[in-house]
Structures are given as C-alpha cells and as structure tokens.
XYZ file of C-alpha atoms in Angstrom:
400
model
C 37.620 5.913 7.041
C 34.290 7.038 5.563
C 32.123 4.296 4.054
C 29.688 4.572 1.135
C 27.476 2.008 -0.577
C 29.065 3.007 -3.894
C 31.779 5.358 -5.117
C 31.368 6.593 -8.675
C 34.464 7.901 -10.436
C 33.385 10.380 -13.115
C 30.356 12.675 -13.023
C 29.362 13.061 -16.657
C 26.601 11.167 -18.498
C 27.234 7.679 -17.133
C 28.414 8.698 -13.677
C 25.731 11.222 -12.874
C 22.890 9.009 -14.069
C 24.023 5.891 -12.192
C 24.738 7.824 -8.996
C 21.402 9.621 -9.084
C 19.513 6.370 -9.606
C 21.392 4.612 -6.798
C 20.775 7.527 -4.455
C 17.079 7.488 -5.307
C 17.064 3.806 -4.345
C 18.367 4.734 -0.908
C 22.085 4.114 -1.398
C 24.732 6.316 0.140
C 26.676 7.381 -2.963
C 29.795 9.463 -3.472
C 30.675 10.817 -6.920
C 34.166 12.184 -7.527
C 35.397 13.958 -10.639
C 38.676 15.716 -11.243
C 36.827 18.372 -13.284
C 34.812 21.267 -11.963
C 31.490 21.868 -13.697
C 30.570 23.411 -16.049
C 33.320 21.555 -17.868
C 33.673 20.724 -21.553
C 34.765 17.441 -23.083
C 35.119 16.120 -26.613
C 31.783 14.693 -27.703
C 29.492 14.214 -30.675
C 26.825 16.049 -28.605
C 24.118 13.962 -30.310
C 21.090 12.880 -28.289
C 18.629 10.668 -30.155
C 14.935 10.086 -29.334
C 15.603 7.000 -27.187
C 17.852 9.021 -24.877
C 15.509 12.011 -24.876
C 12.746 9.655 -23.760
C 15.012 8.301 -21.026
C 15.888 11.824 -19.870
C 12.201 12.717 -19.853
C 11.330 9.733 -17.652
C 14.070 10.704 -15.175
C 13.084 14.378 -15.002
C 16.313 15.484 -16.683
C 14.756 16.789 -19.888
C 12.546 19.194 -17.947
C 15.649 20.551 -16.200
C 17.429 21.034 -19.526
C 14.476 23.032 -20.844
C 14.431 25.071 -17.654
C 17.981 26.280 -18.262
C 18.418 26.275 -22.017
C 16.752 26.698 -25.376
C 16.954 23.159 -26.756
C 16.780 22.534 -30.528
C 15.111 19.458 -32.028
C 15.933 18.207 -35.509
C 16.729 15.191 -37.656
C 19.973 14.533 -39.493
C 20.444 14.816 -43.249
C 23.402 12.846 -44.598
C 24.837 13.504 -48.055
C 27.465 10.879 -48.820
C 29.240 10.979 -52.202
C 26.094 12.307 -53.842
C 23.455 10.175 -52.108
C 21.071 11.566 -49.513
C 19.754 9.849 -46.390
C 17.996 10.959 -43.237
C 14.682 12.138 -41.885
C 12.641 11.866 -38.678
C 13.053 8.780 -36.519
C 10.300 6.322 -35.762
C 9.052 7.835 -32.478
C 10.446 6.576 -29.188
C 8.476 7.691 -26.161
C 6.803 10.338 -28.298
C 10.078 11.750 -29.639
C 10.713 11.638 -33.379
C 13.523 14.215 -33.477
C 16.908 14.296 -31.841
C 18.950 17.088 -30.307
C 22.492 18.327 -29.808
C 23.629 19.875 -26.522
C 27.118 21.000 -25.608
C 28.612 19.107 -22.728
C 29.166 22.273 -20.680
C 25.374 22.506 -20.572
C 24.337 18.838 -20.457
C 26.831 17.615 -17.883
C 26.151 20.510 -15.520
C 22.450 19.658 -15.518
C 23.239 15.982 -14.939
C 25.551 16.737 -12.010
C 22.905 18.896 -10.347
C 20.269 16.210 -10.971
C 22.505 13.640 -9.260
C 23.017 15.933 -6.263
C 19.318 16.695 -5.983
C 18.629 12.947 -6.177
C 20.719 12.489 -3.024
C 24.229 11.689 -4.260
C 27.217 13.472 -2.744
C 29.297 15.032 -5.514
C 32.874 16.186 -5.037
C 34.251 18.233 -7.897
C 37.965 18.737 -8.423
C 38.617 15.420 -6.664
C 40.823 12.845 -8.378
C 41.399 9.201 -7.514
C 44.992 8.133 -6.844
C 44.585 4.432 -6.073
C 42.133 1.618 -5.497
C 41.957 -0.332 -2.266
C 42.219 -3.912 -3.490
C 43.308 -5.220 -6.879
C 39.879 -6.268 -8.111
C 40.881 -9.924 -8.390
C 38.705 -12.750 -7.127
C 40.848 -13.121 -4.004
C 41.266 -9.367 -3.495
C 38.078 -7.412 -4.345
C 38.113 -3.653 -4.721
C 37.107 -2.290 -1.335
C 37.467 1.452 -1.828
C 39.465 4.312 -3.305
C 42.257 6.624 -2.247
C 41.904 10.226 -3.362
C 44.815 12.452 -4.390
C 44.491 14.143 -1.003
C 45.315 10.826 0.646
C 41.797 10.341 1.976
C 40.713 6.695 1.977
C 37.082 5.898 1.279
C 35.632 2.426 1.810
C 32.930 0.952 -0.424
C 31.857 -2.468 -1.680
C 31.384 -1.085 -5.221
C 33.554 1.279 -7.281
C 31.919 2.366 -10.540
C 34.366 3.626 -13.148
C 32.554 6.156 -15.318
C 35.634 8.194 -16.143
C 35.855 7.967 -19.915
C 38.286 6.640 -22.486
C 41.354 7.423 -20.368
C 39.739 5.807 -17.319
C 41.933 5.940 -14.234
C 39.921 3.069 -12.768
C 40.644 0.897 -15.812
C 44.350 1.754 -15.645
C 44.558 0.947 -11.942
C 42.889 -2.392 -12.659
C 45.448 -2.947 -15.454
C 42.745 -3.857 -17.961
C 43.603 -4.571 -21.581
C 41.782 -3.148 -24.582
C 40.153 -6.017 -26.492
C 38.798 -6.170 -30.071
C 40.514 -2.913 -31.103
C 39.241 -1.139 -34.205
C 40.297 2.059 -35.958
C 38.904 4.396 -38.588
C 40.864 6.785 -40.760
C 39.288 10.184 -40.044
C 40.353 13.068 -37.843
C 38.251 16.079 -36.836
C 38.482 19.788 -36.167
C 35.506 21.610 -34.689
C 34.433 24.847 -33.066
C 31.254 26.512 -31.820
C 29.596 29.453 -33.573
C 26.891 31.959 -32.722
C 24.766 33.967 -35.119
C 24.077 31.401 -37.839
C 20.514 31.057 -39.131
C 18.649 28.322 -37.287
C 18.698 25.084 -39.274
C 15.726 22.710 -39.436
C 18.038 19.712 -39.562
C 21.600 18.772 -38.868
C 23.776 18.040 -41.868
C 26.666 15.746 -42.599
C 28.264 15.869 -46.030
C 30.980 13.527 -47.265
C 32.600 13.779 -50.671
C 34.911 11.404 -52.534
C 38.052 13.407 -51.669
C 38.270 12.480 -47.970
C 36.547 15.673 -46.890
C 33.472 16.007 -44.704
C 31.527 18.714 -42.895
C 29.044 18.415 -40.043
C 26.772 21.191 -38.850
C 24.373 20.769 -35.928
C 22.409 23.359 -33.980
C 23.123 23.218 -30.255
C 21.456 24.846 -27.282
C 20.977 28.610 -26.853
C 21.600 29.571 -30.471
C 25.017 27.913 -30.746
C 26.039 25.737 -33.714
C 28.828 23.199 -33.869
C 30.714 23.155 -37.160
C 33.024 20.186 -37.585
C 35.389 19.386 -40.430
C 36.691 15.861 -41.009
C 39.678 14.863 -43.058
C 42.339 12.181 -43.296
C 44.324 11.167 -40.233
C 47.085 13.698 -40.880
C 44.697 16.669 -41.012
C 45.191 17.425 -37.311
C 48.982 17.441 -37.494
C 51.182 20.507 -37.771
C 51.002 23.910 -36.157
C 47.991 25.752 -34.799
C 47.955 27.989 -37.877
C 48.082 24.916 -40.132
C 45.026 23.459 -38.437
C 43.175 26.770 -38.530
C 43.811 27.014 -42.270
C 42.554 23.467 -42.853
C 39.459 24.138 -40.764
C 38.612 27.306 -42.688
C 39.191 25.564 -46.004
C 36.967 22.668 -44.950
C 34.135 25.018 -44.014
C 34.221 26.482 -47.529
C 34.082 23.104 -49.242
C 30.357 22.432 -48.746
C 28.416 25.626 -49.568
C 25.051 23.852 -49.349
C 25.599 23.387 -45.613
C 27.572 26.557 -44.919
C 26.880 29.182 -47.571
C 29.868 31.196 -48.704
C 30.113 34.400 -46.687
C 27.770 33.105 -43.975
C 30.516 32.826 -41.376
C 31.547 36.422 -41.970
C 28.314 37.438 -40.252
C 28.696 34.925 -37.398
C 30.917 34.812 -34.324
C 33.137 31.904 -33.394
C 32.793 31.458 -29.635
C 35.389 28.773 -28.930
C 38.905 27.746 -29.673
C 39.474 25.128 -32.338
C 39.070 21.623 -30.878
C 41.458 19.047 -32.299
C 40.398 15.382 -32.414
C 43.158 13.190 -33.899
C 42.353 9.771 -35.313
C 44.037 7.981 -32.411
C 41.443 9.388 -29.987
C 38.677 7.503 -31.796
C 40.037 3.968 -31.712
C 37.578 1.463 -30.365
C 37.864 -1.216 -27.722
C 36.128 -3.404 -25.194
C 37.471 -3.658 -21.649
C 36.410 -6.218 -19.105
C 33.066 -4.954 -17.879
C 33.135 -5.792 -14.176
C 34.718 -7.862 -11.439
C 34.797 -8.218 -7.667
C 33.973 -4.802 -6.243
C 34.084 -2.853 -9.516
C 32.310 -2.128 -12.791
C 33.055 0.111 -15.788
C 30.325 2.009 -17.638
C 30.290 4.372 -20.598
C 33.506 4.959 -22.526
C 35.512 3.614 -19.599
C 34.452 0.100 -20.589
C 33.618 0.253 -24.281
C 34.163 2.807 -27.029
C 32.558 2.892 -30.474
C 33.610 5.253 -33.232
C 31.737 8.563 -32.880
C 30.607 8.268 -36.510
C 27.297 6.867 -35.261
C 27.226 9.171 -32.215
C 26.215 6.505 -29.700
C 28.402 7.565 -26.783
C 25.799 9.449 -24.756
C 23.133 6.812 -25.413
C 25.421 3.953 -24.376
C 26.552 5.772 -21.246
C 23.009 6.475 -20.089
C 21.634 3.014 -20.830
C 24.561 1.259 -19.149
C 24.081 3.481 -16.106
C 20.403 2.536 -15.913
C 21.143 -1.174 -16.350
C 23.807 -1.209 -13.642
C 21.685 0.763 -11.184
C 18.653 -1.464 -11.762
C 20.778 -4.608 -11.423
C 22.643 -3.825 -8.210
C 19.515 -2.533 -6.475
C 17.436 -5.440 -7.774
C 17.944 -9.111 -8.533
C 21.557 -9.042 -9.808
C 23.713 -7.294 -7.169
C 26.878 -8.995 -8.460
C 26.200 -7.805 -12.027
C 26.498 -11.314 -13.416
C 24.403 -10.316 -16.439
C 26.107 -7.048 -17.337
C 28.819 -8.486 -19.592
C 26.329 -10.353 -21.795
C 23.886 -7.433 -21.855
C 26.619 -5.041 -23.003
C 27.799 -7.529 -25.615
C 24.275 -8.012 -26.972
C 23.603 -4.285 -27.064
C 26.785 -3.612 -29.041
C 26.255 -6.530 -31.432
C 26.734 -5.235 -34.959
C 26.787 -1.608 -33.846
C 30.481 -1.651 -32.927
C 31.658 -2.623 -36.404
C 28.901 -0.458 -37.930
C 30.324 2.617 -36.198
C 33.729 2.118 -37.786
C 32.132 1.900 -41.210
C 31.106 5.504 -40.579
C 34.560 6.296 -39.261
C 36.195 5.329 -42.554
C 36.138 7.071 -45.902
C 33.715 5.552 -48.415
C 35.144 3.619 -51.344
C 32.895 4.699 -54.254
C 32.998 1.335 -56.017
C 31.507 -0.306 -52.917
C 29.641 2.573 -51.283
C 27.996 3.708 -54.523
C 25.780 0.642 -55.113
C 25.022 0.365 -51.407
C 24.041 4.017 -50.950
C 22.117 4.057 -54.212
C 20.036 1.101 -53.129
C 19.589 2.335 -49.585
C 18.565 5.864 -50.557
C 15.988 4.617 -53.085
C 14.328 2.103 -50.718
C 12.009 3.929 -48.311
C 11.698 1.051 -45.846
C 15.431 0.400 -45.801
C 16.143 4.085 -45.386
C 13.837 4.280 -42.367
C 15.472 1.198 -40.886
C 18.832 2.927 -41.373
C 17.595 6.078 -39.625
C 16.321 3.986 -36.730
C 19.683 2.330 -36.092
C 20.610 5.591 -34.379
C 17.862 5.079 -31.791
C 18.834 1.386 -31.447
C 15.294 0.327 -32.379
C 16.860 -1.288 -35.457
C 20.155 -3.071 -35.845
C 22.555 -3.003 -38.807
C 21.384 -6.519 -39.688
C 17.826 -5.167 -40.012
C 19.113 -2.783 -42.667
C 21.526 -5.078 -44.452
C 19.280 -8.045 -45.139
C 20.552 -10.597 -47.664
C 17.673 -9.774 -50.010
C 18.445 -6.057 -49.989
C 22.179 -6.474 -50.443
C 21.681 -8.852 -53.364
C 19.250 -6.443 -54.992
C 21.397 -3.339 -54.445
C 24.646 -4.870 -55.606
C 23.102 -6.493 -58.665
C 21.873 -3.099 -59.904
C 24.100 -0.345 -61.306
C 24.779 2.463 -58.808
C 22.320 5.269 -59.259
C 19.719 3.206 -61.091
C-alpha cells in the first residue's frame, strides 16, 4: 500500500491550491480527480481582486497571462431601475475583477499543483474511505475505483457540491437555504469587448448577465423563475433566446447575429443552487470549497471561498494547528452574514421592499462603495446595512 502525507480528492480551485501549497511545504501529496483536464464545470467564473491578489502571490496569475488573454473589468448591476457597481477598493493593487472559464482556469491550477510537487492523477475516482472518520476510527486512506488502496493520515475532500468524500462520511447538510432563480447560459465569440460586466434584473422575474471571459469569449446567462429550466431542449433554447432579447442595453438587438455561439446551452436548475454547511473536518479528514459549504452563486463567492479555505488549511496543517481545531470557527466567521446575503441575490426582488433599499443604496456613494467591496470580502453586509442607513433609506420615498 502506497502512503502519502495527504490525499486530495478533487483537483479544481480548492484541491489544486491546497495540494500545491502542501507540496511546496515538503509534503508528499496525491491529488485524484475523476475528470480529465481541461474539463468544464458549472461556475460563476467570477474572480474578484482579493483572489487575483492571492493568485498573483502564488505565481498563478502569471501563468494565466502566459496562456490566455485575461480581461479585467468591474460589474454594473441594474436592478429594477437602480444602478450599482464600479471599481473595487484595491486589494493587492487590483481594483478590477475578471472572469475566466473553468476549462482555462482549472487547467492552469492543475499544472501549477504538479509543478509545485504534487502528484496528480486524472480520471481517477475514489470508491471508498479507509476508516469511518469517527473519533474511534479516523480516516486512514482511500480506495480508488481500480481497487488500489492508498494510505494517508489526511484526506482532503475538495470535490464539490456532490462530494463523494462527504457522502462516504454520511454528512448531513445543515442550515439549508434556497433561492428561486434558475439559469441558462452559453459562451459566445465575436461580441464587442465590454468595459464592464453587466447584470440586469427587471420586475418580471427576468435577468441577464454578460461578462467577458478569456481569449475573446463572453458568457451570456439568462435567469428566470425556477421552472424556466424545465421542458424540452427546444423549450429551453427558446427561453434562452427570448431572455437575450429582453435587455437590449446589455445585448443590442441583432448583435448576436454577428457573433458565434461556441458552446451548448448549460442548464442550471434552482435545486443545484441550494445552500448548506457540512461538518468541516474530523479525525483524518477535512472538506474545503463547495464540498463543505455552498453559498448561492448570486454573489459569486465560490472561487474565492475555495482558494481561501485551501490556503487556511494548508497553512494550519503545516504550521501550528495540524489537527485543524480552528478551521470550523474560521469558516463560520468568514461566512458570517455572507451566506444569507448570497440568497438575497438568489431571490427575485420585491419592489415594495427592494425599491427603497436600492434607491437609498444607489444614491449614497459611501454605502455603494461598501456594497461593491462586499464582493472582495473587505466589507461585510453589516457594514453596508447599518441601522442609520436603513432607517434613512426606508423613511424616504423610493427614488427620492
């Protein structure tokens, strides 16, 4: 039986970063992923300045630029007639964010992990854990689908929402939350380069998102009520096309006739975006990224959370907290307020409530900047929604 210091299950944002950092610290690390890269996955694609700064410090950003043309932009939100957005307060010198398809980002991360010294096996799935993960029976390794048994004192589950590690540990989803949106999106080539990403939401449960991605690709996403993704393929195609024509300020009429769609339609039903917390760690195991905690993608924090959890875990186990006794509280503190905040953005605005709030927020420059900076986690929702501001906004007529 081969022995490693750590086995990481999942080689995307969380898995590649934690394995590369552990390998750099001198650990013998094996990363297994059932996918073969480049490999796509459903994602918001959003990378905010805090994560760009992290990638820069790790040498990942330089690699991304070496392979791809990377766009930088801020987001402009138009929600039931009110406009928000703008550059972020700089983090590590970055005041703009980016959007990179996962076929590009994850491939760079996997190669970075390998070059950092981790062993990466693609197309390798885990069948079982050795040990139950209980106090009297720690996880002591994994069994691959091939039957190979691999011993390790630490299994890191970084394998996403449908985590096999979490299922094998029989973990329950705690604090569940749900929004009421579903999404359809596809990638396009040949659109004029945009200076900013856009998200528009009207009062009819319709929304459109357009972000430039790497190498001249744009992602165009349409959101609608939960039943929008139901029905036949032709039904969904028709709804997607109709949604793209609903917001001509973001996608001018006739613009797509001169562009090329370069992907199939990706269907994201509401049930795929339900939030949860799972137990963070136990004897011989830890979960990072979406495997352990999932926010609604409305605030696009998935990549950021995955990377920061990977860094925290790697620093802890190679430093003063090898048993990860502080990880649960750190994760809880980091998600404080942001979890519920994300599901606000995953639900359709109620004009009677959202109107006064958005009117006040959009007309208050300091509050608006605080709101922008919640995406980089330099501000929290409570920094935006102070009692003084809420009293002022809700005591004034919407739009005044």
